[in-house]
mmCIF file of C-alpha atoms in Angstrom:
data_model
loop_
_atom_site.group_PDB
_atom_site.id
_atom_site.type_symbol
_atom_site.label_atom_id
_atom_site.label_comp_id
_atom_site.label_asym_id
_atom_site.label_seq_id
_atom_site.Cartn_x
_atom_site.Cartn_y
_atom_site.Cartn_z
ATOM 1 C CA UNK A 9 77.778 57.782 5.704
ATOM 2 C CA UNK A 10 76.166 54.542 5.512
ATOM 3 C CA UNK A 11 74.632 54.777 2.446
ATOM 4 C CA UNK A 12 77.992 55.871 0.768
ATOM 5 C CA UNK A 13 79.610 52.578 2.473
ATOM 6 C CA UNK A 14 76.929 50.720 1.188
ATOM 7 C CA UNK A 15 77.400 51.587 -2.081
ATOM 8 C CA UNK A 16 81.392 51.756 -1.953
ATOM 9 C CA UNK A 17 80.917 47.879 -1.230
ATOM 10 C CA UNK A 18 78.512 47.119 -4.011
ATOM 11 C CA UNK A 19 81.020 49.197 -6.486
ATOM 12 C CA UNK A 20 83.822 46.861 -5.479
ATOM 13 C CA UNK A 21 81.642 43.699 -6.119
ATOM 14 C CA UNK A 22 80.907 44.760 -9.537
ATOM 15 C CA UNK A 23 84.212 45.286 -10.496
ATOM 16 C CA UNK A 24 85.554 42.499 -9.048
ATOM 17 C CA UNK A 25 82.642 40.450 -10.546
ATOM 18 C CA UNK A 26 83.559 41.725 -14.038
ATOM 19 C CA UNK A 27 87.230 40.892 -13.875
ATOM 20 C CA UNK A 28 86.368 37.298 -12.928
ATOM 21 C CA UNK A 29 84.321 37.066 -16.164
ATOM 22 C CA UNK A 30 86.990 38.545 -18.338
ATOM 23 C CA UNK A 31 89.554 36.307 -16.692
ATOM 24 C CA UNK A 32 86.999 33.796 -17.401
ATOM 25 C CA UNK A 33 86.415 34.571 -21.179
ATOM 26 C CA UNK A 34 90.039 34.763 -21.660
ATOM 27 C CA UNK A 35 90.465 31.553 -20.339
ATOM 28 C CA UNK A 36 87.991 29.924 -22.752
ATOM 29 C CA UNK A 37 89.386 31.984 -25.420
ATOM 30 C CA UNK A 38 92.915 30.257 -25.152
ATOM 31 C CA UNK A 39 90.978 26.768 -24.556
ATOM 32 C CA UNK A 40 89.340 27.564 -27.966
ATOM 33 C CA UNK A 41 92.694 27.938 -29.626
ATOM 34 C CA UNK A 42 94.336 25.091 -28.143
ATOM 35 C CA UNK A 43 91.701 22.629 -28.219
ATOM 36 C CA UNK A 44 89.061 23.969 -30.616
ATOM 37 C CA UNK A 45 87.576 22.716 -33.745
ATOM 38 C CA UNK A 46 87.833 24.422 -37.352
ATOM 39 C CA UNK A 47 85.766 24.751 -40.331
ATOM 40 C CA UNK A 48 87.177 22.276 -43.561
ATOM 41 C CA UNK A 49 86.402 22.124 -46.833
ATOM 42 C CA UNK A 50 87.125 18.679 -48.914
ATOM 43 C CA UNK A 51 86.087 18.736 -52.375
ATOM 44 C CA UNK A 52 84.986 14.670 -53.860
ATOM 45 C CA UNK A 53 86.083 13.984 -57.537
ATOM 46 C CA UNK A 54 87.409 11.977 -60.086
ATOM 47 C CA UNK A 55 84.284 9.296 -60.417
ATOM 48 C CA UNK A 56 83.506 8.087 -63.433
ATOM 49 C CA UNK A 57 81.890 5.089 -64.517
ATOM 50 C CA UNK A 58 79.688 3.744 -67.004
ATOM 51 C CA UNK A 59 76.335 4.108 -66.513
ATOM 52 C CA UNK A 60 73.624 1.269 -66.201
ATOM 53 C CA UNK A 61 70.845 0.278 -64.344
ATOM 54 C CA UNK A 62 70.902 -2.424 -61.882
ATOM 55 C CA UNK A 63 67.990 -4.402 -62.689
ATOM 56 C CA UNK A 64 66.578 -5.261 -66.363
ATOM 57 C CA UNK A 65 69.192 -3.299 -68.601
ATOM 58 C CA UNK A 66 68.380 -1.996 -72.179
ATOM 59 C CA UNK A 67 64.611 -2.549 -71.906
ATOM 60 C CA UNK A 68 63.129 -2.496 -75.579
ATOM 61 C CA UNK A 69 60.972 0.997 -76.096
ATOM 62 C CA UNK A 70 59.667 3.595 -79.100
ATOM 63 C CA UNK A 71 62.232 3.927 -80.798
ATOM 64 C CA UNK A 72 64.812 4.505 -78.480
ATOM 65 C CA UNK A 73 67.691 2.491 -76.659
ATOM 66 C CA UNK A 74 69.369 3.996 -73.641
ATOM 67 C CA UNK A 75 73.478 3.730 -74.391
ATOM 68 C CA UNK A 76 75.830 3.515 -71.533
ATOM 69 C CA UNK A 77 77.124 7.475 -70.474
ATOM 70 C CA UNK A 78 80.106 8.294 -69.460
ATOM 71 C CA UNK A 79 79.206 10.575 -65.603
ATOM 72 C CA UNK A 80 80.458 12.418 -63.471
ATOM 73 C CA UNK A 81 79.690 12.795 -59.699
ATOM 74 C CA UNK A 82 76.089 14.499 -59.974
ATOM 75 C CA UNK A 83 73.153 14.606 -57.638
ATOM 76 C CA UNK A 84 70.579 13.750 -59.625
ATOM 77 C CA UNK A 85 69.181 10.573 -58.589
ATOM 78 C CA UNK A 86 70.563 8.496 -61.077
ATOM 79 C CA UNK A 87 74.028 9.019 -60.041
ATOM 80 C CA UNK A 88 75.346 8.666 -56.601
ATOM 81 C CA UNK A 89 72.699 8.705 -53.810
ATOM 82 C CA UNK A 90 74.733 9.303 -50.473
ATOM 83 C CA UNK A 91 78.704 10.175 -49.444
ATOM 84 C CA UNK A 92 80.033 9.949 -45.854
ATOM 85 C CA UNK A 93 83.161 11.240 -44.489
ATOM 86 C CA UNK A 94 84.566 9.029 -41.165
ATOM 87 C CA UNK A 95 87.345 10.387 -39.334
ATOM 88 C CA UNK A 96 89.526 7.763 -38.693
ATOM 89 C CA UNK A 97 91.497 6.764 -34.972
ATOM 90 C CA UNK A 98 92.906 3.004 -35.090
ATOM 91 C CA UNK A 99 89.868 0.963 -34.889
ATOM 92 C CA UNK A 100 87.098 3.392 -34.101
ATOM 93 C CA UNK A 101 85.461 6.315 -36.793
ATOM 94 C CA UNK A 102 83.347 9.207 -36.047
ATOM 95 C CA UNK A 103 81.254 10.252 -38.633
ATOM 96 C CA UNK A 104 81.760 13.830 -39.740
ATOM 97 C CA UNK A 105 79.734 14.498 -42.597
ATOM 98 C CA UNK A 106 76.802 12.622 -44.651
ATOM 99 C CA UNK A 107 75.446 14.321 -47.699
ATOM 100 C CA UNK A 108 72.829 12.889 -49.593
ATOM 101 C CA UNK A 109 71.503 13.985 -53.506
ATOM 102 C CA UNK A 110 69.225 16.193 -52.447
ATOM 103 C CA UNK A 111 72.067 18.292 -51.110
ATOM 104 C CA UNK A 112 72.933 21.435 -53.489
ATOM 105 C CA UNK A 113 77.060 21.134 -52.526
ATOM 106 C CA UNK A 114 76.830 17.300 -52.956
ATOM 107 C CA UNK A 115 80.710 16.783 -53.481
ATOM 108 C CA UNK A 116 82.124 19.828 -51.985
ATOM 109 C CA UNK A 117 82.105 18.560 -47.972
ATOM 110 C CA UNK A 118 81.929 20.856 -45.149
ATOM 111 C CA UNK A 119 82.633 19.797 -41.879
ATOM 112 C CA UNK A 120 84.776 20.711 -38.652
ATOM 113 C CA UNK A 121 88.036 18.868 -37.389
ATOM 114 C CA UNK A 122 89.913 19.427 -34.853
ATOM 115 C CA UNK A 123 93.559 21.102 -34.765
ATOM 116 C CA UNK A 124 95.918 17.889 -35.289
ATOM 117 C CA UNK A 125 96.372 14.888 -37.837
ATOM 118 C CA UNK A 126 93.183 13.440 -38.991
ATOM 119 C CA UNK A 127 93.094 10.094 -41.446
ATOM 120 C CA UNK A 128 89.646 10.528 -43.269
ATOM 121 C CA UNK A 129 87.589 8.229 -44.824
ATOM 122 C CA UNK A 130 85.053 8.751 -47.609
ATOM 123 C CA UNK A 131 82.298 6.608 -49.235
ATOM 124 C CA UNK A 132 80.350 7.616 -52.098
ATOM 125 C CA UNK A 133 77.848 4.811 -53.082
ATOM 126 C CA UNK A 134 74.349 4.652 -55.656
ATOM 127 C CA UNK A 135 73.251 1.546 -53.104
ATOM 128 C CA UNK A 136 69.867 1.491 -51.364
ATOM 129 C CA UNK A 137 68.848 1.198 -48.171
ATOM 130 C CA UNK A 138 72.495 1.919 -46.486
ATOM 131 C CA UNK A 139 72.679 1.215 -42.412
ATOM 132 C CA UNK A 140 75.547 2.030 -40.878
ATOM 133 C CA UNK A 141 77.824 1.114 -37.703
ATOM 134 C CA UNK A 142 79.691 4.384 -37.301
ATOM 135 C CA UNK A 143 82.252 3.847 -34.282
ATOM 136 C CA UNK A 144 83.004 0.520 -35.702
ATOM 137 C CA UNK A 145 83.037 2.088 -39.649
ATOM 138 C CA UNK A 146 80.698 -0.607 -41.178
ATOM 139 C CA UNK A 147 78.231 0.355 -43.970
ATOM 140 C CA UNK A 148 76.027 -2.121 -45.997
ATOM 141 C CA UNK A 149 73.459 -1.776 -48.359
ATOM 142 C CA UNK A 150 70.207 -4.066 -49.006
ATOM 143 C CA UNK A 151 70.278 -3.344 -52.230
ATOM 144 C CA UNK A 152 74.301 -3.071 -53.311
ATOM 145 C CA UNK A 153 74.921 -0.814 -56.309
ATOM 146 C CA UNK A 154 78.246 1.093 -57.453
ATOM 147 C CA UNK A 155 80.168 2.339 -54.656
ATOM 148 C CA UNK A 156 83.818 4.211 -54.502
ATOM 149 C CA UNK A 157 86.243 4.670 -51.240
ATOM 150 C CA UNK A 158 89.041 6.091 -50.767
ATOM 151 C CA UNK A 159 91.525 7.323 -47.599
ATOM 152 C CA UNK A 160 93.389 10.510 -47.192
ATOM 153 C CA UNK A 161 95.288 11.999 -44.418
ATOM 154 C CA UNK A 162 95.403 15.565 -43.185
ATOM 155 C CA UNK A 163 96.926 18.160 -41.048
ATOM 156 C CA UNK A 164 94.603 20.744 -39.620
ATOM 157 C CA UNK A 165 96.465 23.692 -38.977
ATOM 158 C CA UNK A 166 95.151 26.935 -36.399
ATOM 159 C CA UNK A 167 96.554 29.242 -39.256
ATOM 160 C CA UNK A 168 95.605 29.520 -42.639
ATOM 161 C CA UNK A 169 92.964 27.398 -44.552
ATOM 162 C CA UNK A 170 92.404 23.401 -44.891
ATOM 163 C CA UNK A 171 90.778 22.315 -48.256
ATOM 164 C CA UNK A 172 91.295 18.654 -48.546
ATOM 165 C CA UNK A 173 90.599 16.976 -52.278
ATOM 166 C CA UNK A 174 90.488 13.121 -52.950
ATOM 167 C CA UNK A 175 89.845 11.285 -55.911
ATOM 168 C CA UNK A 176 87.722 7.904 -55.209
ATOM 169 C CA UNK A 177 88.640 4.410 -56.477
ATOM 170 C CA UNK A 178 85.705 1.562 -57.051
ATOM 171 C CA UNK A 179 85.495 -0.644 -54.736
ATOM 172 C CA UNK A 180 82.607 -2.647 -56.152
ATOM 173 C CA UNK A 181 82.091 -5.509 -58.498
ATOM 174 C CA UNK A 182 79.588 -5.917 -61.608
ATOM 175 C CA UNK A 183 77.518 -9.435 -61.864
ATOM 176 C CA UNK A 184 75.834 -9.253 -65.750
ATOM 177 C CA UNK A 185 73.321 -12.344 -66.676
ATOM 178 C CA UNK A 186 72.140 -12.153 -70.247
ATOM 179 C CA UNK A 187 69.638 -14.800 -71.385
ATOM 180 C CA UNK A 188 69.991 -15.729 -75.175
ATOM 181 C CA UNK A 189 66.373 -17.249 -75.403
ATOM 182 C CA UNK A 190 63.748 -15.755 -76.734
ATOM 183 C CA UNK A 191 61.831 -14.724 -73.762
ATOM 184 C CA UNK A 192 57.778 -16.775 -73.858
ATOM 185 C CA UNK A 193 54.622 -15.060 -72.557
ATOM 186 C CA UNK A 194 54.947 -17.223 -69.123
ATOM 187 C CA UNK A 195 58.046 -16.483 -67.970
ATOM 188 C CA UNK A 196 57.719 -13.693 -65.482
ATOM 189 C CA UNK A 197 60.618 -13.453 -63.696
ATOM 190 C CA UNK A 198 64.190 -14.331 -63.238
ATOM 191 C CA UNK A 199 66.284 -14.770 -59.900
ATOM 192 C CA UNK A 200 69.914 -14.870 -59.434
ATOM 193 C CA UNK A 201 71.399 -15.981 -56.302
ATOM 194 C CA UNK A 202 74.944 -15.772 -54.815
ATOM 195 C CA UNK A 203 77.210 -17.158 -52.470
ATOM 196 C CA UNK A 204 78.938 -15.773 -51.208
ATOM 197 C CA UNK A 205 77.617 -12.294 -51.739
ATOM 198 C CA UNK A 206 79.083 -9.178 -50.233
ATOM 199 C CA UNK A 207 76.674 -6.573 -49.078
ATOM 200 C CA UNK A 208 78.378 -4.012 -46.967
ATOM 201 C CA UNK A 209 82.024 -2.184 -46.802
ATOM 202 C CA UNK A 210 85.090 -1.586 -43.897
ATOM 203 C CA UNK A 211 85.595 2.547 -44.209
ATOM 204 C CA UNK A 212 88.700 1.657 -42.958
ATOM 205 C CA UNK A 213 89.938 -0.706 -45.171
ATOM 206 C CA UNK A 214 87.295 -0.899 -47.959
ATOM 207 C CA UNK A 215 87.579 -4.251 -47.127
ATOM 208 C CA UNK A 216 84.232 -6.363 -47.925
ATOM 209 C CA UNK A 217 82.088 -7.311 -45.253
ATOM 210 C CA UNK A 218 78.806 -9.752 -45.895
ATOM 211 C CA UNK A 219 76.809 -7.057 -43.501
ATOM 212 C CA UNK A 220 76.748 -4.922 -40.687
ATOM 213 C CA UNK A 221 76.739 -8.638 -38.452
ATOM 214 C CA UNK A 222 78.705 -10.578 -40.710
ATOM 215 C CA UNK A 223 82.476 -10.425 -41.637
ATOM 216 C CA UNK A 224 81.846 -13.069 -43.795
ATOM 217 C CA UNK A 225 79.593 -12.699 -47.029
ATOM 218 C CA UNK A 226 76.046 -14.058 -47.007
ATOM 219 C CA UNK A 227 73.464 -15.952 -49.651
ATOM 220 C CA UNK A 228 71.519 -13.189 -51.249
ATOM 221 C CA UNK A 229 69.035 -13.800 -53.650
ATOM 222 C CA UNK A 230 67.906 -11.123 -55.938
ATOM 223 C CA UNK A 231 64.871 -11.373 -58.176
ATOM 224 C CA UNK A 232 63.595 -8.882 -61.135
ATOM 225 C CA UNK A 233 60.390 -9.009 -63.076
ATOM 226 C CA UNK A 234 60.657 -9.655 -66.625
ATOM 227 C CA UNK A 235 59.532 -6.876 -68.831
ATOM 228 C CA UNK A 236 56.567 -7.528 -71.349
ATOM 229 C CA UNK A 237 57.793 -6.169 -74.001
ATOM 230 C CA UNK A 238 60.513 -8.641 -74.357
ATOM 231 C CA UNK A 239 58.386 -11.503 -74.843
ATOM 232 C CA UNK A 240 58.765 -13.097 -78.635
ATOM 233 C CA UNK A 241 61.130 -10.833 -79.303
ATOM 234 C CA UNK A 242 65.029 -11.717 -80.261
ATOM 235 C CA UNK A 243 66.098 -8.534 -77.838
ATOM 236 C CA UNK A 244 68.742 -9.911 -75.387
ATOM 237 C CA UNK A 245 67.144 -10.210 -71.609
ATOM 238 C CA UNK A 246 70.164 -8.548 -69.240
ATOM 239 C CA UNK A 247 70.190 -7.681 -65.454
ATOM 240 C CA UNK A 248 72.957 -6.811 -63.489
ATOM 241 C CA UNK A 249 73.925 -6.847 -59.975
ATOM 242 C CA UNK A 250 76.645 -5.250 -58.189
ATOM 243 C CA UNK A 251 78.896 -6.859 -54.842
ATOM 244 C CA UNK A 252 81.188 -5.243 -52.619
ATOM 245 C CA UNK A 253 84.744 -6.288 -53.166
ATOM 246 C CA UNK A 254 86.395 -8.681 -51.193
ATOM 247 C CA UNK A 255 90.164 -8.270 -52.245
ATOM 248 C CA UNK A 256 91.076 -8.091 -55.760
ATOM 249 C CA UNK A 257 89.778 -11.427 -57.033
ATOM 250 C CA UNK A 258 87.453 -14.199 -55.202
ATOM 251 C CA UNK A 259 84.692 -16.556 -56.937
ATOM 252 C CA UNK A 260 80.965 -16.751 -56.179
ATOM 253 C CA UNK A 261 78.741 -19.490 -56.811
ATOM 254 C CA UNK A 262 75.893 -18.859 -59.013
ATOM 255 C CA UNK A 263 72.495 -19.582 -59.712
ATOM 256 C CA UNK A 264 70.023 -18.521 -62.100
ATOM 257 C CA UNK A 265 66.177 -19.296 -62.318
ATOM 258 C CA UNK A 266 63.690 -18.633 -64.517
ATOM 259 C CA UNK A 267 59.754 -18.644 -62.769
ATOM 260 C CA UNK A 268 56.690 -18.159 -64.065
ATOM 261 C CA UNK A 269 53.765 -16.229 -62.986
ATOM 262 C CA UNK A 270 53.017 -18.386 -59.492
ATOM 263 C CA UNK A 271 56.714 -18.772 -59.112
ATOM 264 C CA UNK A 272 57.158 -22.354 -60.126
ATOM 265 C CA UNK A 273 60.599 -22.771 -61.653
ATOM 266 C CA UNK A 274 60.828 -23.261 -65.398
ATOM 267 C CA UNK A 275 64.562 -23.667 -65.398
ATOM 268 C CA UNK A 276 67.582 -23.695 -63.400
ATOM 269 C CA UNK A 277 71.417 -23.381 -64.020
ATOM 270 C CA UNK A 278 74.013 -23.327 -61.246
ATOM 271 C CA UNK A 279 77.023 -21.571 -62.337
ATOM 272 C CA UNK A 280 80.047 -22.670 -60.005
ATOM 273 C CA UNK A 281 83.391 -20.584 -59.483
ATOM 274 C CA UNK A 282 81.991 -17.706 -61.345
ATOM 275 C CA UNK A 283 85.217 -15.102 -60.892
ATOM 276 C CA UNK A 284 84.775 -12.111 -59.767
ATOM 277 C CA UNK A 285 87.184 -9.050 -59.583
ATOM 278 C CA UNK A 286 87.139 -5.351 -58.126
ATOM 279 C CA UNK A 287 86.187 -3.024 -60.376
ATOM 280 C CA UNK A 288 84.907 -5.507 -63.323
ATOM 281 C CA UNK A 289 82.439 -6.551 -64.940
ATOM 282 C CA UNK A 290 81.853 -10.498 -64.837
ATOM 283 C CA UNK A 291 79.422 -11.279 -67.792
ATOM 284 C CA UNK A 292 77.324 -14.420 -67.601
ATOM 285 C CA UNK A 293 75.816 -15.290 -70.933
ATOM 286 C CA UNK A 294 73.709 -18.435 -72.081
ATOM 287 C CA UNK A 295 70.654 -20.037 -73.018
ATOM 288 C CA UNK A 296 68.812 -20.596 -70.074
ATOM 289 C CA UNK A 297 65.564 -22.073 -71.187
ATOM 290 C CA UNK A 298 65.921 -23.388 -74.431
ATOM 291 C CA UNK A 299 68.981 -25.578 -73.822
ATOM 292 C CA UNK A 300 70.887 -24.222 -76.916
ATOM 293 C CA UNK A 301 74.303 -23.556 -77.189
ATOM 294 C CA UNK A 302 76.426 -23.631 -73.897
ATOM 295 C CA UNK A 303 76.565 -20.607 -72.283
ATOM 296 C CA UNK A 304 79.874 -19.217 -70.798
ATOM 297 C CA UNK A 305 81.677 -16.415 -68.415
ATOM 298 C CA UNK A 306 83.769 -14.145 -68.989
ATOM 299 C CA UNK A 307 85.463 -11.456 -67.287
ATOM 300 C CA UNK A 308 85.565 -8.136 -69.913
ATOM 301 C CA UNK A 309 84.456 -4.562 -70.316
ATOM 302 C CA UNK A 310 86.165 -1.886 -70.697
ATOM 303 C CA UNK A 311 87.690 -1.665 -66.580
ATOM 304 C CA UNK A 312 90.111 -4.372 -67.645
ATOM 305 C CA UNK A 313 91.313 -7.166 -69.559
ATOM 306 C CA UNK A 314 89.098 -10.049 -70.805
ATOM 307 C CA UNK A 315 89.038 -14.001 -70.116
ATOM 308 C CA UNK A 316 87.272 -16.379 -70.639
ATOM 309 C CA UNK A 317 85.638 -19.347 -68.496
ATOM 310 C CA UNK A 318 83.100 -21.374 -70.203
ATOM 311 C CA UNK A 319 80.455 -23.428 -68.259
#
């Protein structure tokens, strides 16, 4: 008689047990669908630009010149390096996705949002050596290359799918020095300087920023070595540098230097006012070394209309 008591009580534990964890799964169940997360797809297109290294451009070699291409967004390594996806809430971000060009779906984004209103914002960028501030939504580069940004807003419903698709807009600027000289044996060298000079971007706003520490832009000094194989020859020395965009239009103050082998400088020009504009090219042209003609400025390519600003 005992023994059937005994196991009349441990019968009713066990079902009483197993209620409380269907109750209990239930219960997460409907949390799930009221406060859960869901899978989203956003695909990244519509960047173009034209192609060209930053650094030395249209190096002399057999035979062969290297033409500016017209490219899409690729993962290569010669096109865009890294794209980040911040989900947006009045002055704060959390990041939700970072892809780099190793990844296979670079471009098609999957991440998960939660059910409600989201404002996204994505960053696509060919700059090296990114650091990033994610709850305040600050990204800079130490070495600033082409970059494109954009905003979009979306609803993320329990039913049905979300695929989200945004077209980027540059949000960089293009600095191109080309020395007229003919390039001699000692020159090694050549270092540009700005001020200011705008390393880092606002996912928020796309707004400039000089740095992760600096609303305002910095002095950055960048300096290439001079290929050989331009030396005595009439082939036009170019390097270009890219800056982060602060507004439409702003000026920078300039300077170039030519150095030699121990660094000493064989010639300097300070360019003042030089304009700048999103999504241009700036092209600084002039002889440098030999004191020839006067150089000048001008603001061209084929992004936008040309002027001129001579020096």
């Amino acid at each position: 008689m005992k023994i059937r008591v005994i196991i009349g009580i441990f019968a009713a534990m066990w079902i009483f047990s197993a209620c409380e964890k269907v109750d209990t799964m239930e219960r997460e169940r409907a949390n799930d669908e009221s406060d859960g997360v869901k899978d989203v797809v956003m695909h990244v297109g519509g960047i173009a630009w034209s192609y060209e290294d930053s650094g030395i451009c249209d190096a002399p070699s057999k035979g062969s010149r290297r033409s500016a291409a017209t490219r899409t967004l690729e993962a290569n390594g010669e096109a865009m390096k890294e794209l980040w996806v911040f989900d947006v809430v009045g002055d704060s971000c959390a990041l939700v996705c970072r892809q780099t060009d190793v990844d296979d779906n670079f471009g098609s984004v999957s991440m998960k949002l939660s059910y409600g209103n989201h404002r996204l914002a994505v960053v696509c960028s060919r700059g090296e050596g990114s650091d990033v501030d994610v709850s305040n939504g600050l990204i800079a580069w130490d070495k600033v290359r082409d970059t494109f940004w954009n905003v979009v807003d979306c609803d993320v419903a329990k039913t049905g799918s979300t695929d989200i698709s945004v077209t980027l807009k540059r949000v960089a600027a293009r600095m191109r020095v080309t020395v007229n000289d003919v390039i001699p044996s000692d020159l090694k060298a050549i270092s540009i300087s700005g001020e200011p000079w705008y390393k880092g971007i606002d996912v928020k706003t796309s707004e400039a920023i000089g740095g992760l520490y600096s609303v305002e832009g910095v002095a950055d000094v960048s300096s290439l070595a001079v290929p050989s194989a331009y030396v005595g020859t009439e082939k036009k020395l170019a390097v270009s540098l890219w800056i982060m965009s602060k507004g439409e239009q702003w000026t920078e103050n300039v300077t170039v230097k030519m150095l030699s082998d121990n660094g000493d400088v064989m010639s300097e020009v300070v360019c003042p006012g030089v304009p700048m504009q999103r999504n241009r090219v700036t092209n600084i042209t002039g002889y440098f070394l030999s004191g020839g003609a006067s150089g000048n400025i001008h603001l061209d390519d084929s992004w936008s209309d040309t002027y001129q600003y001579d020096i």
